[in-house]
Amino acid sequence: MRKPAAIQLRPRETTSLLGSPQSPREGAFWSQRTRVSTRLADALGLKDAQEARLVSRLILMGALANIAFVFGRNAGPALYVNHLGSRRLARAMFLSALSVFAVTPRFSTYARPRRAVRVYACVQMSGAVLLACLWVMLSYLERRTAAAVDLTTQVLYTLFFVCEDLTTLLVMMQNAAVAQELFTATAARRVVGLVQLGSSLGAVLAGLTCGGLSRYAGANSLVLAQVVSLLLGLPSTSYVAHVSRGTTEKTATREDRSSQKWWTDDLVLGLGLYTVLVIAVKTTLEYCYTCVVAADTRSPEAMVTVTGYLYAAAGVAASVLNAGGTRRLLRRFGLAVSAGYPLGVALLLGIICFKRASVETLAAARAFDLAARWSVSNTFKSVVWIAVDVPVARAARPYVESLAKKATAAVVALILGFLTHQGYRIPQLASLALFSCAILALVGMQLRSRYLAAMRRRVARRSVARSSTTFIGGKAPLPHEKPWGDVDEEGHLVSVEADVRDATSANDGRDALAELVFERFRRGGVGAKLFLLREIDAGAALRPKEIRELFLGFDGWEPSVRVAALRDVIASLDEDDEDQEGDEEAPSIKWADSLVLRELEKGDPLTMSHDESHIIAAACLAAARRNIHEATPALERLLGSAHPAPRAAAAAALLSLGWGIGMGHVSSGAAKVLESMLGGHLQASKARSLRQLSMRPTLTQDSSRLASAAEQAQAAWDEAIQQGDEGAAVAAAIRLTACRVAARGGDESRAVEAPSFVIDANAAAAALHALRDAPFLVPDAATWLRLANAEDPRVSRALLALAPPNALGADQRAQALAKLAGCRPTARRAARLLSADAAVAKAASPKLLELLTASIKEDGGDAGCLLDALRSTTEHRGRNDASAKAWALAASTDDAVYEGWLLDFVRDCLDGGASTPSPEDIESTIRREASEANNAAEARARFLKLGHGRYSDRNVALAVSRLRGDAVDDLGTADDGVALELGACAAAYAAEKLYGRRQHLLARCALLARHGWRPRDAWKVLRDDDPKSASAVLELVESDLPPALKPVVLGALSSTKCKAASVRKAVGWLEAQADPLGCELANAVDALCSGRAAPIAKGALLPRVALLKGFKPLEHALLAQHLAPLASLCSWRRYAIGDEVELASTESAVVAKG
């Protein structure tokens, strides 16, 4: 025997994985938060210092962009109206829209492959250059002295208006796109309002300064101020581009073909319609306001001053909303706040339409419109834009945010100009905006529904079907069938179904199909041939003459194909199938009978092979279905076969051919063969076909009536034989057979065999399969119950294909079927039989619940199958009890898979009308789970800080002894790295518990969902690395939760920042977990922090878990679920440095210093 290899122990420095901070990102989190006020960050909803710095730069960018926008929107109309008059304003707005039509496709092509922040930097630089050129042009126009407005003045001021309008539009559009690409939908609810705070503050600052600046330096100076604002925003844009490079690199480089057809996205179309209606309202208000203010003021400076104050007031209101109001509104009402903006504008427009149109009322309406658009409306649109795929959003945004806006503005401007010339007054024009507001509210609610549907589709992408079959073609095969695609002789993958479909659709379909079938049988594999045989059986493939020609090669087919041919084609060939159209001579039907008889004569009952036995069994059943009485001698011979399949098939065939036609002794022998194979007795069953209708009156009669019925059947048979009526003879013979079976063994007074009886699974399964061709016979009650308890699933599965005997009561049947419903091979058939009878279903529900409890607690069955059976039985009654039991089991199990199944079942019960659990119970459970998740997160935060504390040598020594094992003395040498390692171990344990609590919390939140989504799919998405996909889950959860639960649940599911618990609370949390590893961790942490330490338990887990955690192959294993069970099986072995260690062939070792 070879000596096992020896390991030389040498001193080496071992660095545990836990010796370094487990998460540098989280370790740096606490040092970074010192730079930002904690209270202010929490009030503003900021996650950490890095996010605070990013948001502050975005605020500055938004402020500078909106300053340029406000200056431009004041300077452009004011200078244009002052020099050319208000009647030409509509024409200038129309030309501005045409410029957007020309620029948008090129801008979309440019922006599609680039990050939004890079495109924004380009827009800033090019806009600054263009505006500087415009300022020079305006200076030139001021120095010109023209007595009247000439063509040059009209062209240049129109060019100024168009370029000013286009530049400010692109600046604001791309500035909003930066935040939409940086944040997820959930983060956008917190952050986008703050980002837009910069825009509103910029509007306030610009509104307060534009009037004074225009009075002292002229209206032209506003254009120069725009240039300065755009240039000042470039450093912040560069910082944002640098910070966001890592998070958006993959998204920025991804290009999808779907972006070329962005107009097929329902969210994009909804956003486009929403934007069109918003701009229609905004343009109408702006036009009415400009006309009224221009008539009321006498100079462009005064008009700029009034408009500046208007923008300032709107900016102050928007700033208040963006600072926290929008976030609170979204948390309270969700995306339904989109309806609040048009309703508020509609209220003010109603005052204008029905009261009076003054500068004050129009200024109030426009201020509300600006404030709501800059806060609530823009946040709503940003959240919806984030739900659109990035390539699609980049391609569609220029069209929606610029082209749609300008096109709408142009059309509305033309309509307003036309109506103005027709003499319509301001109140009448405002009624158009009122109508648009009504439609806008409806579109906003519909867009919210489309948004949630997009979130559900994103979650459903991770859904895995319970069963899947790979197939080729348009229709999936049944689960028990083979795929229809096959590989031909040259190794090419072929699709038989597609070829059959193409052939039947051709002009010469039947001829082409026949050629195809013959070719496939020559070159195709088994799968192709089986499919073609099913098509031939359906009558859609070949004509009878072609079938006969095809079966000339029967002997050369594979055994499985020959079995299918006999079972699916030969057995069902009927004389009607031989009818031909035209004058063609129909082939004789005798060839099929001859084929069956030839196959029956081939086999030797004692020496046939396994494949031959199945072919002969199929031939026996074909002989029975075709009523081939000439096969009787061969069938009698096969009753002595050594293989159970032909023996049972021959017996069933003899019984099916009928007793009382000179075959009484043969039929009796066949029945005895089947009974011996089953190990029990047979009895009459209800007729299940037209051929057995004559048996029905004899099933429930007593012995005297059975004797009378038998005499009548005998007389009817004799009369039919004398008259030569074969059909009447067969019907009478079957009636006589049923009477004899019922008189011989139909009662339930038979003695039950000894419990030690052993069933031959092969023989019993073969007999049960054969009985399907003799449906007037079934096992009696005692035999049926014994077969139902068979260990081999082949027996019980074949048994469930037969109707249970009538003598079985509902309780007996429910007891047996409930047990079979918990086994995967028989689950589907058992559930179908349970649901077929209301009495059986009612009796089975308590047993199924009992088996479900045992399955989950003791792993004694398939819980998923039992739940499926419960779904079918609780359709009758008992849904509340089943739902309550599943709810209780879900609360008691730690297995996430079982919990998901149980909660899915509870959700189905609630959808079906169950009232248990109540919404109050679900909400209280959600609060408890959220509280547990928060406690775990706070404890984890405390454990991560253990490595940064200072501890006395005694406390460290106590912690070392708990972490290193009982070989280390409590007063041993202090280890400076023990705090970091112990903190990392405890944090990993807390993270594992937090993971489970969040999973439980999400699963219970799904019960409150108004729209169906599976919690297991949602959890896969939530834990994904893609933050936008995870945000989709949070959006669905938030849309379904009551307002009071939203902050609690969303904080527990998504919060990465939380305050650290006190040491006492963290230790108490560890002890509350009630498992050995948690208690030992609590002892070690308490010893390190407070010096209180319980004695070390014998066989402690923590030292072994810590050692295994430092082993590199196990560094990512979970402490409680993986390492703790493994550590319980490990043993310590201590050696001196330099010793040789011999390991057995089945042993593994982890070697560490100390």
Short mmCIF file of C-alpha atoms in Angstrom, two decimals, residues 322-600:
data_model
loop_
_atom_site.label_atom_id
_atom_site.label_comp_id
_atom_site.label_asym_id
_atom_site.label_seq_id
_atom_site.Cartn_x
_atom_site.Cartn_y
_atom_site.Cartn_z
CA ASN A 322 -37.56 71.13 -5.68
CA ALA A 323 -35.94 71.44 -2.25
CA GLY A 324 -38.21 68.77 -0.84
CA GLY A 325 -41.80 69.29 -1.90
CA THR A 326 -41.54 67.23 -5.08
CA ARG A 327 -39.88 64.38 -3.23
CA ARG A 328 -42.63 64.33 -0.61
CA LEU A 329 -45.36 64.56 -3.24
CA LEU A 330 -43.88 61.64 -5.15
CA ARG A 331 -43.62 59.61 -1.98
CA ARG A 332 -47.22 60.35 -1.03
CA PHE A 333 -48.97 60.16 -4.41
CA GLY A 334 -46.40 58.46 -6.66
CA LEU A 335 -46.38 59.35 -10.32
CA ALA A 336 -50.03 60.35 -10.07
CA VAL A 337 -48.75 63.87 -9.30
CA SER A 338 -48.49 64.28 -13.07
CA ALA A 339 -52.22 65.11 -13.03
CA GLY A 340 -51.78 67.92 -10.52
CA TYR A 341 -49.90 70.24 -12.87
CA PRO A 342 -52.54 70.47 -15.65
CA LEU A 343 -55.38 70.67 -13.14
CA GLY A 344 -53.81 73.68 -11.43
CA VAL A 345 -53.20 75.45 -14.73
CA ALA A 346 -56.76 74.64 -15.81
CA LEU A 347 -58.11 76.33 -12.69
CA LEU A 348 -56.30 79.58 -13.47
CA LEU A 349 -57.27 79.38 -17.13
CA GLY A 350 -60.88 79.06 -16.10
CA ILE A 351 -60.58 82.35 -14.25
CA ILE A 352 -59.08 83.98 -17.36
CA CYS A 353 -61.76 82.58 -19.65
CA PHE A 354 -64.78 83.44 -17.53
CA LYS A 355 -63.66 86.45 -15.49
CA ARG A 356 -61.16 88.76 -17.15
CA ALA A 357 -57.78 88.58 -18.90
CA SER A 358 -55.41 91.04 -17.25
CA VAL A 359 -51.68 91.24 -16.75
CA GLU A 360 -52.12 89.96 -13.20
CA THR A 361 -54.20 86.87 -14.04
CA LEU A 362 -52.02 85.95 -17.02
CA ALA A 363 -48.87 86.47 -14.95
CA ALA A 364 -50.28 84.22 -12.21
CA ALA A 365 -51.20 81.52 -14.71
CA ARG A 366 -47.83 81.67 -16.43
CA ALA A 367 -45.95 81.71 -13.11
CA PHE A 368 -47.80 78.60 -11.95
CA ASP A 369 -47.12 76.95 -15.29
CA LEU A 370 -43.40 77.74 -15.05
CA ALA A 371 -43.08 76.64 -11.43
CA ALA A 372 -44.94 73.38 -12.00
CA ARG A 373 -43.02 72.58 -15.19
CA TRP A 374 -39.66 73.32 -13.55
CA SER A 375 -40.42 71.04 -10.61
CA VAL A 376 -43.17 68.42 -10.68
CA SER A 377 -43.56 68.02 -14.44
CA ASN A 378 -39.84 67.86 -15.19
CA THR A 379 -39.24 65.37 -12.38
CA PHE A 380 -42.08 63.20 -13.67
CA LYS A 381 -40.65 63.28 -17.19
CA SER A 382 -37.13 62.55 -15.94
CA VAL A 383 -38.33 59.46 -14.06
CA VAL A 384 -40.16 58.19 -17.13
CA TRP A 385 -37.19 58.92 -19.41
CA ILE A 386 -34.99 56.83 -17.13
CA ALA A 387 -37.27 53.84 -17.72
CA VAL A 388 -36.51 54.01 -21.45
CA ASP A 389 -33.47 52.07 -22.62
CA VAL A 390 -30.44 54.33 -22.94
CA PRO A 391 -29.85 53.91 -26.72
CA VAL A 392 -33.54 54.50 -27.42
CA ALA A 393 -33.62 57.52 -25.12
CA ARG A 394 -30.57 59.07 -26.77
CA ALA A 395 -32.06 58.62 -30.21
CA ALA A 396 -35.54 59.81 -29.26
CA ARG A 397 -34.82 62.67 -26.86
CA PRO A 398 -33.93 65.30 -29.51
CA TYR A 399 -37.12 64.53 -31.38
CA VAL A 400 -39.32 64.61 -28.30
CA GLU A 401 -37.68 67.43 -26.35
CA SER A 402 -36.84 69.72 -29.25
CA LEU A 403 -38.60 68.78 -32.48
CA ALA A 404 -41.92 67.94 -30.86
CA LYS A 405 -41.72 71.07 -28.75
CA LYS A 406 -40.97 73.36 -31.64
CA ALA A 407 -43.38 71.68 -34.00
CA THR A 408 -46.12 72.10 -31.44
CA ALA A 409 -45.08 75.67 -30.76
CA ALA A 410 -45.10 76.44 -34.49
CA VAL A 411 -48.51 74.92 -35.12
CA VAL A 412 -50.00 76.53 -32.05
CA ALA A 413 -48.39 79.86 -32.99
CA LEU A 414 -49.90 79.70 -36.46
CA ILE A 415 -53.29 78.87 -35.01
CA LEU A 416 -53.03 81.70 -32.48
CA GLY A 417 -51.89 84.16 -35.15
CA PHE A 418 -54.74 83.16 -37.42
CA LEU A 419 -57.27 83.44 -34.63
CA THR A 420 -55.86 86.82 -33.60
CA HIS A 421 -56.29 88.15 -37.11
CA GLN A 422 -59.83 86.80 -37.09
CA GLY A 423 -60.59 88.94 -34.07
CA TYR A 424 -60.50 86.38 -31.27
CA ARG A 425 -59.78 87.86 -27.85
CA ILE A 426 -57.46 86.60 -25.12
CA PRO A 427 -60.11 84.71 -23.08
CA GLN A 428 -61.16 82.85 -26.18
CA LEU A 429 -57.54 81.89 -26.92
CA ALA A 430 -57.06 80.71 -23.33
CA SER A 431 -59.91 78.23 -23.77
CA LEU A 432 -57.63 76.26 -26.13
CA ALA A 433 -55.13 75.82 -23.32
CA LEU A 434 -57.95 74.79 -20.98
CA PHE A 435 -58.94 72.00 -23.36
CA SER A 436 -55.28 70.88 -23.65
CA CYS A 437 -55.01 70.70 -19.84
CA ALA A 438 -57.91 68.28 -19.65
CA ILE A 439 -56.29 65.96 -22.18
CA LEU A 440 -52.91 66.37 -20.48
CA ALA A 441 -54.24 65.06 -17.18
CA LEU A 442 -55.54 61.91 -18.88
CA VAL A 443 -52.30 61.39 -20.80
CA GLY A 444 -50.27 61.75 -17.61
CA MET A 445 -52.22 58.98 -15.87
CA GLN A 446 -51.93 56.74 -18.92
CA LEU A 447 -48.20 57.39 -19.10
CA ARG A 448 -47.91 56.36 -15.46
CA SER A 449 -49.59 53.05 -16.29
CA ARG A 450 -47.23 52.50 -19.23
CA TYR A 451 -44.28 53.30 -16.99
CA LEU A 452 -45.29 50.67 -14.43
CA ALA A 453 -45.86 48.18 -17.24
CA ALA A 454 -42.31 48.85 -18.46
CA MET A 455 -41.03 48.20 -14.93
CA ARG A 456 -42.92 44.91 -14.81
CA ARG A 457 -41.47 43.89 -18.17
CA ARG A 458 -37.98 44.65 -16.90
CA VAL A 459 -38.58 42.40 -13.89
CA ALA A 460 -40.20 39.70 -16.02
CA ARG A 461 -37.04 39.42 -18.12
CA ARG A 462 -35.52 37.42 -15.25
CA SER A 463 -38.50 35.08 -15.07
CA VAL A 464 -37.74 31.40 -15.63
CA ALA A 465 -40.51 29.13 -16.83
CA ARG A 466 -41.24 26.13 -14.64
CA SER A 467 -40.73 23.77 -17.58
CA SER A 468 -39.12 24.41 -20.91
CA THR A 469 -38.62 22.22 -23.94
CA THR A 470 -36.20 22.95 -26.71
CA PHE A 471 -37.90 22.58 -30.03
CA ILE A 472 -37.65 23.73 -33.58
CA GLY A 473 -40.70 25.14 -35.28
CA GLY A 474 -43.64 27.25 -34.32
CA LYS A 475 -45.39 24.83 -31.92
CA ALA A 476 -43.85 23.20 -28.88
CA PRO A 477 -44.14 19.42 -28.47
CA LEU A 478 -45.81 17.96 -25.43
CA PRO A 479 -43.59 17.33 -22.39
CA HIS A 480 -43.43 13.59 -23.00
CA GLU A 481 -42.66 13.95 -26.69
CA LYS A 482 -39.35 14.36 -28.43
CA PRO A 483 -38.44 17.52 -30.34
CA TRP A 484 -39.54 17.62 -33.93
CA GLY A 485 -36.24 18.88 -35.23
CA ASP A 486 -33.71 16.24 -36.19
CA VAL A 487 -30.31 15.80 -37.78
CA ASP A 488 -30.13 14.28 -41.22
CA GLU A 489 -27.45 11.97 -42.55
CA GLU A 490 -25.24 14.90 -43.51
CA GLY A 491 -25.39 16.35 -40.01
CA HIS A 492 -27.68 19.28 -40.86
CA LEU A 493 -30.34 20.34 -38.38
CA VAL A 494 -33.76 20.09 -39.99
CA SER A 495 -37.21 21.20 -38.97
CA VAL A 496 -39.82 18.67 -39.98
CA GLU A 497 -42.78 20.77 -38.93
CA ALA A 498 -41.71 23.74 -41.03
CA ASP A 499 -41.26 21.47 -44.06
CA VAL A 500 -44.69 19.91 -43.55
CA ARG A 501 -46.29 23.34 -43.26
CA ASP A 502 -44.55 24.56 -46.41
CA ALA A 503 -45.50 21.43 -48.33
CA THR A 504 -49.18 21.55 -47.41
CA SER A 505 -49.40 25.21 -48.38
CA ALA A 506 -47.99 24.58 -51.87
CA ASN A 507 -50.19 24.24 -54.94
CA ASP A 508 -49.56 20.49 -55.18
CA GLY A 509 -49.60 20.13 -51.41
CA ARG A 510 -50.55 16.46 -50.98
CA ASP A 511 -48.14 15.19 -53.62
CA ALA A 512 -45.29 17.33 -52.34
CA LEU A 513 -46.07 16.25 -48.80
CA ALA A 514 -46.00 12.58 -49.74
CA GLU A 515 -42.59 13.03 -51.33
CA LEU A 516 -41.37 14.83 -48.24
CA VAL A 517 -42.61 12.10 -45.90
CA PHE A 518 -40.89 9.38 -47.92
CA GLU A 519 -37.69 11.39 -48.02
CA ARG A 520 -37.77 11.97 -44.26
CA PHE A 521 -38.30 8.30 -43.58
CA ARG A 522 -35.27 7.51 -45.71
CA ARG A 523 -32.95 10.21 -44.30
CA GLY A 524 -34.49 11.47 -41.07
CA GLY A 525 -33.88 10.30 -37.56
CA VAL A 526 -36.21 8.91 -34.94
CA GLY A 527 -37.65 12.27 -33.91
CA ALA A 528 -38.66 13.17 -37.46
CA LYS A 529 -40.31 9.80 -38.03
CA LEU A 530 -42.29 9.96 -34.80
CA PHE A 531 -43.59 13.39 -35.71
CA LEU A 532 -44.62 12.24 -39.17
CA LEU A 533 -46.45 9.24 -37.74
CA ARG A 534 -48.47 11.55 -35.50
CA GLU A 535 -49.36 13.64 -38.53
CA ILE A 536 -50.38 10.52 -40.46
CA ASP A 537 -52.59 9.46 -37.56
CA ALA A 538 -54.25 12.91 -37.65
CA GLY A 539 -55.08 12.33 -41.31
CA ALA A 540 -53.23 15.42 -42.53
CA ALA A 541 -50.16 13.86 -44.07
CA LEU A 542 -50.81 10.91 -46.42
CA ARG A 543 -53.63 9.25 -48.27
CA PRO A 544 -54.39 5.55 -47.58
CA LYS A 545 -52.64 4.34 -50.72
CA GLU A 546 -49.52 6.27 -49.76
CA ILE A 547 -49.70 4.94 -46.20
CA ARG A 548 -49.66 1.37 -47.51
CA GLU A 549 -46.72 2.16 -49.72
CA LEU A 550 -44.88 3.77 -46.82
CA PHE A 551 -45.42 0.73 -44.57
CA LEU A 552 -43.66 -1.55 -47.06
CA GLY A 553 -40.45 -0.54 -45.29
CA PHE A 554 -41.86 -1.27 -41.83
CA ASP A 555 -39.33 -4.00 -41.02
CA GLY A 556 -36.41 -1.60 -41.50
CA TRP A 557 -37.61 1.04 -39.06
CA GLU A 558 -36.23 1.56 -35.57
CA PRO A 559 -38.04 -0.30 -32.75
CA SER A 560 -39.53 2.87 -31.23
CA VAL A 561 -40.80 3.94 -34.65
CA ARG A 562 -42.40 0.53 -35.25
CA VAL A 563 -44.14 0.71 -31.88
CA ALA A 564 -45.49 4.18 -32.69
CA ALA A 565 -46.59 3.01 -36.14
CA LEU A 566 -48.61 0.14 -34.71
CA ARG A 567 -50.05 2.23 -31.89
CA ASP A 568 -50.78 5.50 -33.70
CA VAL A 569 -51.44 4.49 -37.31
CA ILE A 570 -52.32 0.83 -37.75
CA ALA A 571 -54.56 0.62 -34.70
CA SER A 572 -56.64 3.60 -35.85
CA LEU A 573 -56.83 2.86 -39.60
CA ASP A 574 -60.49 2.60 -40.49
CA GLU A 575 -62.36 1.65 -43.60
CA ASP A 576 -63.40 5.27 -43.96
CA ASP A 577 -59.75 6.17 -44.37
CA GLU A 578 -59.65 4.03 -47.51
CA ASP A 579 -62.25 6.07 -49.40
CA GLN A 580 -60.75 7.83 -52.40
CA GLU A 581 -61.97 10.70 -54.50
CA GLY A 582 -62.40 10.10 -58.20
CA ASP A 583 -62.16 6.73 -59.87
CA GLU A 584 -59.02 5.49 -58.16
CA GLU A 585 -59.33 2.01 -56.76
CA ALA A 586 -59.13 1.92 -52.98
CA PRO A 587 -56.52 -0.48 -51.62
CA SER A 588 -57.65 -3.36 -49.49
CA ILE A 589 -57.79 -2.90 -45.76
CA LYS A 590 -56.49 -6.43 -45.22
CA TRP A 591 -52.87 -5.35 -45.50
CA ALA A 592 -53.03 -3.71 -42.04
CA ASP A 593 -54.53 -6.85 -40.47
CA SER A 594 -51.88 -8.96 -42.17
CA LEU A 595 -49.15 -6.71 -40.78
CA VAL A 596 -50.50 -7.08 -37.26
CA LEU A 597 -50.84 -10.87 -37.55
CA ARG A 598 -47.35 -11.16 -38.97
CA GLU A 599 -45.89 -9.22 -36.04
CA LEU A 600 -47.78 -11.39 -33.56
#
